[in-house]
């Protein structure tokens, strides 16, 4: 088996259907298996998969176990030399699997790779290539200084705006919407950390791969479309294609900040003096409160 594609779904039936159709057109001569792990959707996702895509392996959870645990369920069953962690709100290009498969075969030191991820309006999803959220990078990102001074090395580090997205280059982290992973390397690094329920698990996994001596790569040679935030309802780019409850949106907004707190405590806290840590963690708590109240 060449590639195992894993998609975690939660109330994104129509988007998932389009995603699975795009996968069919991208398989070409590759040997591919597809897993859909459904986190107890109430929009008849499971019925759609069973009826329209009988070749897909469906894992139906009785509750929402989160993104990390759901992916891990399928990773344990995967037989592919490579694993593609893919969001249900994505559309592959016809050459995406071939291009990524070729890149990984040529670069044995790369454990994780991603491609150009575009929003429906054609703009780059800037989360697809990132550096670690150090205190300075987090400050410039959340304070929007990175938007005031875009594409500058000083202020736009976190989303790598200072490096052209038209060039293939090494990155520190990609986005969980599209992660092409060498299966053999997972044995050394381990599975997704299930403490990250929703958000941050991609950043944590990439960090651990790099700590183990592997590289993370970005290539613009192929692209996918990402209806960003479809499962959570957090983004305007997906507001017209999915509906979520207010409670689900509040949970997603909470997790978007809480995951950064988990990542900082796990990987960065020991690298900075106590007053920097205090400032970072207090700022995250304030941001978390603001986001939840805004829902």
Coordinates of C-alpha atoms in Angstrom, one line a residue:
X1 CA 0.0 0.0 0.0
X2 CA 1.4 3.4 -1.0
X3 CA -0.8 5.9 0.9
X4 CA -3.3 5.7 3.7
X5 CA -5.5 8.8 3.7
X6 CA -7.2 9.6 7.0
X7 CA -10.1 12.1 7.3
X8 CA -11.7 13.0 10.6
X9 CA -15.2 14.3 10.1
X10 CA -17.7 16.1 12.3
X11 CA -20.9 17.4 10.7
X12 CA -19.2 18.2 7.3
X13 CA -21.2 15.7 5.1
X14 CA -21.3 17.7 1.9
X15 CA -17.7 18.9 2.1
X16 CA -16.5 15.4 2.9
X17 CA -18.4 14.1 -0.1
X18 CA -16.6 16.6 -2.4
X19 CA -13.3 15.8 -0.7
X20 CA -13.7 12.0 -1.3
X21 CA -14.6 12.7 -4.9
X22 CA -11.4 14.7 -5.4
X23 CA -9.4 11.9 -3.8
X24 CA -10.7 9.5 -6.5
X25 CA -9.5 11.8 -9.2
X26 CA -6.1 12.1 -7.6
X27 CA -5.3 8.4 -7.0
X28 CA -4.1 7.7 -10.6
X29 CA -1.8 4.6 -10.5
X30 CA -1.1 4.7 -6.7
X31 CA -2.3 2.2 -4.3
X32 CA -4.4 4.1 -1.8
X33 CA -6.7 3.3 1.1
X34 CA -9.0 5.8 2.7
X35 CA -10.3 6.0 6.3
X36 CA -13.1 8.3 7.5
X37 CA -13.2 8.6 11.3
X38 CA -16.6 10.2 12.2
X39 CA -16.9 11.8 15.6
X40 CA -20.6 11.2 16.1
X41 CA -21.9 13.6 13.5
X42 CA -25.6 14.4 13.4
X43 CA -25.8 15.3 9.7
X44 CA -26.0 11.8 8.4
X45 CA -22.3 11.7 7.4
X46 CA -22.0 8.0 8.2
X47 CA -24.9 7.1 6.0
X48 CA -23.5 9.1 3.1
X49 CA -20.1 7.4 3.3
X50 CA -21.6 3.9 3.5
X51 CA -23.9 4.6 0.5
X52 CA -21.7 6.6 -1.8
X53 CA -18.2 5.4 -0.9
X54 CA -18.4 1.7 0.1
X55 CA -14.6 1.3 -0.6
X56 CA -13.8 3.7 2.3
X57 CA -13.1 2.3 5.7
X58 CA -15.5 4.0 8.1
X59 CA -14.7 4.2 11.8
X60 CA -17.8 5.5 13.6
X61 CA -17.3 6.9 17.1
X62 CA -20.2 7.1 19.6
X63 CA -19.0 10.5 20.8
X64 CA -16.7 13.3 19.7
X65 CA -13.3 12.1 20.8
X66 CA -11.3 15.0 19.3
X67 CA -9.1 15.3 16.3
X68 CA -5.9 13.7 17.7
X69 CA -7.5 10.5 19.1
X70 CA -9.7 10.0 16.0
X71 CA -6.6 10.2 13.8
X72 CA -4.7 7.9 16.0
X73 CA -7.5 5.3 15.7
X74 CA -6.9 5.2 11.9
X75 CA -3.1 5.5 12.0
X76 CA -3.0 2.2 14.0
X77 CA -4.9 0.5 11.2
X78 CA -3.1 2.1 8.3
X79 CA -1.0 0.0 6.0
X80 CA 0.4 2.7 3.7
X81 CA 4.1 3.6 3.4
X82 CA 2.8 7.2 3.8
X83 CA -0.1 8.6 5.7
X84 CA -2.0 11.7 4.6
X85 CA -3.8 13.4 7.4
X86 CA -6.5 15.4 5.6
X87 CA -9.4 17.6 6.6
X88 CA -12.8 16.9 5.2
X89 CA -13.1 20.6 4.1
X90 CA -10.4 20.2 1.4
X91 CA -10.2 19.5 -2.3
X92 CA -7.2 17.8 -3.8
X93 CA -5.8 18.6 -7.2
X94 CA -5.5 15.7 -9.6
X95 CA -1.7 15.6 -9.3
X96 CA -1.5 16.2 -5.5
X97 CA -0.9 12.6 -4.4
X98 CA 1.6 11.9 -7.2
X99 CA 3.6 15.0 -6.4
X100 CA 3.7 14.4 -2.7
X101 CA 4.6 10.7 -3.1
X102 CA 7.5 11.7 -5.4
X103 CA 8.8 14.4 -3.1
X104 CA 8.9 12.0 -0.1
X105 CA 10.6 9.3 -2.1
X106 CA 13.3 11.7 -3.2
X107 CA 13.9 13.2 0.3
X108 CA 14.5 10.5 2.8
X109 CA 15.3 13.0 5.6
X110 CA 11.8 14.5 5.3
X111 CA 9.3 13.0 7.7
X112 CA 6.4 15.4 7.0
X113 CA 5.5 17.4 3.9
X114 CA 2.8 19.7 2.9
X115 CA 1.8 21.5 -0.3
X116 CA 0.3 24.9 -1.1
X117 CA -3.0 25.2 0.7
X118 CA -5.3 27.8 -0.8
X119 CA -8.5 29.3 0.6
X120 CA -11.5 29.3 -1.8
X121 CA -10.7 32.9 -2.9
X122 CA -7.3 31.7 -4.2
X123 CA -5.2 33.2 -1.4
X124 CA -2.7 31.2 0.6
X125 CA -3.8 29.7 3.8
X126 CA -1.0 31.2 5.8
X127 CA -1.1 28.5 8.5
X128 CA 0.2 25.9 6.0
X129 CA 3.8 26.9 6.7
X130 CA 4.8 28.1 10.1
X131 CA 7.6 28.5 12.6
X132 CA 7.2 27.7 16.3
X133 CA 5.1 30.3 18.2
X134 CA 7.8 31.7 20.4
X135 CA 6.8 34.6 22.7
X136 CA 7.9 37.2 20.1
X137 CA 6.2 35.4 17.2
X138 CA 3.0 34.9 19.1
X139 CA 3.0 38.6 20.1
X140 CA 3.4 39.8 16.6
X141 CA 0.8 37.4 15.3
X142 CA -2.0 38.0 17.9
X143 CA -1.3 41.7 18.1
X144 CA -1.7 41.8 14.2
X145 CA 1.7 43.5 13.8
X146 CA 2.4 40.7 11.2
X147 CA -0.5 42.2 9.2
X148 CA 0.6 45.8 9.6
X149 CA 4.1 44.8 8.5
X150 CA 3.5 41.8 6.2
X151 CA 6.3 39.8 4.6
X152 CA 9.0 41.2 7.0
X153 CA 11.5 39.0 8.8
X154 CA 11.0 40.9 12.1
X155 CA 7.2 41.0 12.3
X156 CA 5.9 38.2 10.0
X157 CA 8.0 35.2 11.2
X158 CA 5.3 32.9 12.6
X159 CA 3.6 32.4 9.2
X160 CA 6.8 32.7 7.3
X161 CA 5.7 35.8 5.3
X162 CA 9.4 36.7 4.8
X163 CA 9.9 33.6 2.6
X164 CA 8.2 33.3 -0.8
X165 CA 5.4 30.7 -0.9
X166 CA 6.4 30.1 -4.5
X167 CA 9.6 28.4 -3.4
X168 CA 10.1 24.9 -2.0
X169 CA 11.7 25.2 1.5
X170 CA 12.0 23.7 4.9
X171 CA 9.5 24.8 7.6
X172 CA 9.0 24.0 11.3
X173 CA 5.3 23.1 11.1
X174 CA 2.4 22.7 8.7
X175 CA -1.3 22.7 9.2
X176 CA -3.3 19.6 10.1
X177 CA -5.5 20.0 7.1
X178 CA -2.8 18.4 5.0
X179 CA 0.1 16.5 6.5
X180 CA 1.9 13.9 4.3
X181 CA 3.8 11.7 6.8
X182 CA 6.3 9.0 6.4
X183 CA 4.8 6.1 8.3
X184 CA 8.1 4.5 9.4
X185 CA 9.1 7.7 11.2
X186 CA 6.0 7.6 13.4
X187 CA 7.5 4.7 15.3
X188 CA 10.3 6.9 16.5
X189 CA 8.1 9.9 17.3
X190 CA 4.8 8.4 18.4
X191 CA 1.2 9.2 17.6
X192 CA -0.7 12.5 18.0
X193 CA -0.7 13.7 21.5
X194 CA -4.3 13.2 22.6
X195 CA -4.1 16.0 25.2
X196 CA -4.6 18.3 22.2
X197 CA -8.3 17.8 21.6
X198 CA -8.8 20.2 18.7
X199 CA -6.0 22.5 17.3
X200 CA -2.3 22.5 18.2
X201 CA -1.8 18.8 17.6
X202 CA -0.2 19.5 14.2
X203 CA 2.2 21.9 15.7
X204 CA 3.1 19.5 18.5
X205 CA 3.6 16.6 16.1
X206 CA 5.9 18.6 13.8
X207 CA 7.9 19.8 16.8
X208 CA 8.5 16.2 17.9
X209 CA 9.5 15.1 14.4
X210 CA 12.1 17.9 14.2
X211 CA 13.3 17.1 17.7
X212 CA 13.9 13.5 16.5
X213 CA 16.1 14.9 13.7
X214 CA 13.6 14.8 10.8
X215 CA 12.7 17.7 8.4
X216 CA 9.4 19.2 7.6
X217 CA 9.0 20.4 4.0
X218 CA 6.7 22.7 2.0
X219 CA 6.3 22.5 -1.8
X220 CA 4.3 24.8 -4.1
X221 CA 4.4 22.1 -6.9
X222 CA 0.8 21.2 -6.2
X223 CA -2.1 22.7 -4.2
X224 CA -5.3 21.9 -2.4
X225 CA -8.3 24.1 -1.6
X226 CA -9.2 24.5 2.1
X227 CA -12.6 25.6 3.3
X228 CA -11.0 26.7 6.5
X229 CA -12.9 26.4 9.7
X230 CA -15.8 24.3 8.3
X231 CA -16.0 21.9 11.2
X232 CA -16.0 24.7 13.8
X233 CA -17.8 27.5 12.0
X234 CA -15.0 29.9 13.0
X235 CA -14.1 31.2 9.6
X236 CA -16.1 33.3 7.1
X237 CA -14.6 31.2 4.3
X238 CA -16.8 28.3 5.3
X239 CA -19.8 30.0 6.8
X240 CA -22.0 29.2 3.7
X241 CA -21.1 25.5 3.5
X242 CA -21.5 24.2 7.0
X243 CA -23.6 24.9 10.1
X244 CA -22.5 24.3 13.7
X245 CA -24.1 25.0 17.1
X246 CA -23.1 28.0 19.2
X247 CA -21.7 25.6 21.8
X248 CA -19.5 23.9 19.2
X249 CA -18.2 27.2 18.1
X250 CA -17.4 28.3 21.6
X251 CA -15.6 25.0 22.2
X252 CA -13.5 25.5 19.1
X253 CA -12.6 29.1 20.0
X254 CA -11.6 27.9 23.5
X255 CA -9.5 25.1 22.1
X256 CA -7.8 27.4 19.6
X257 CA -6.1 29.3 22.5
X258 CA -5.9 26.4 25.0
X259 CA -3.9 24.4 22.6
X260 CA -1.3 27.1 22.4
X261 CA -1.1 27.1 26.1
X262 CA -0.5 23.3 26.1
X263 CA 2.1 23.6 23.4
X264 CA 4.0 26.4 25.2
X265 CA 4.0 24.6 28.6
X266 CA 5.1 21.3 26.9
X267 CA 7.9 22.6 24.6
X268 CA 8.8 26.2 25.3
X269 CA 8.3 27.1 28.9
X270 CA 11.7 25.8 30.1
X271 CA 13.5 28.0 27.5
X272 CA 12.4 31.3 28.9
X273 CA 12.6 33.1 32.3
X274 CA 9.7 33.1 34.7
X275 CA 8.5 36.7 33.9
X276 CA 8.3 35.9 30.2
X277 CA 6.3 32.7 30.9
X278 CA 4.0 34.6 33.2
X279 CA 3.4 37.2 30.6
X280 CA 2.7 34.7 27.9
X281 CA 0.4 32.5 30.0
X282 CA -1.6 35.4 31.4
X283 CA -2.0 36.9 27.9
X284 CA -3.3 33.5 26.6
X285 CA -5.9 33.3 29.4
X286 CA -7.1 36.8 28.5
X287 CA -7.3 36.0 24.8
X288 CA -9.1 32.8 25.6
X289 CA -11.7 34.7 27.6
X290 CA -12.2 37.3 24.9
X291 CA -12.7 34.6 22.2
X292 CA -15.2 32.6 24.1
X293 CA -17.2 35.7 25.0
X294 CA -17.2 36.7 21.4
X295 CA -18.9 33.5 20.2

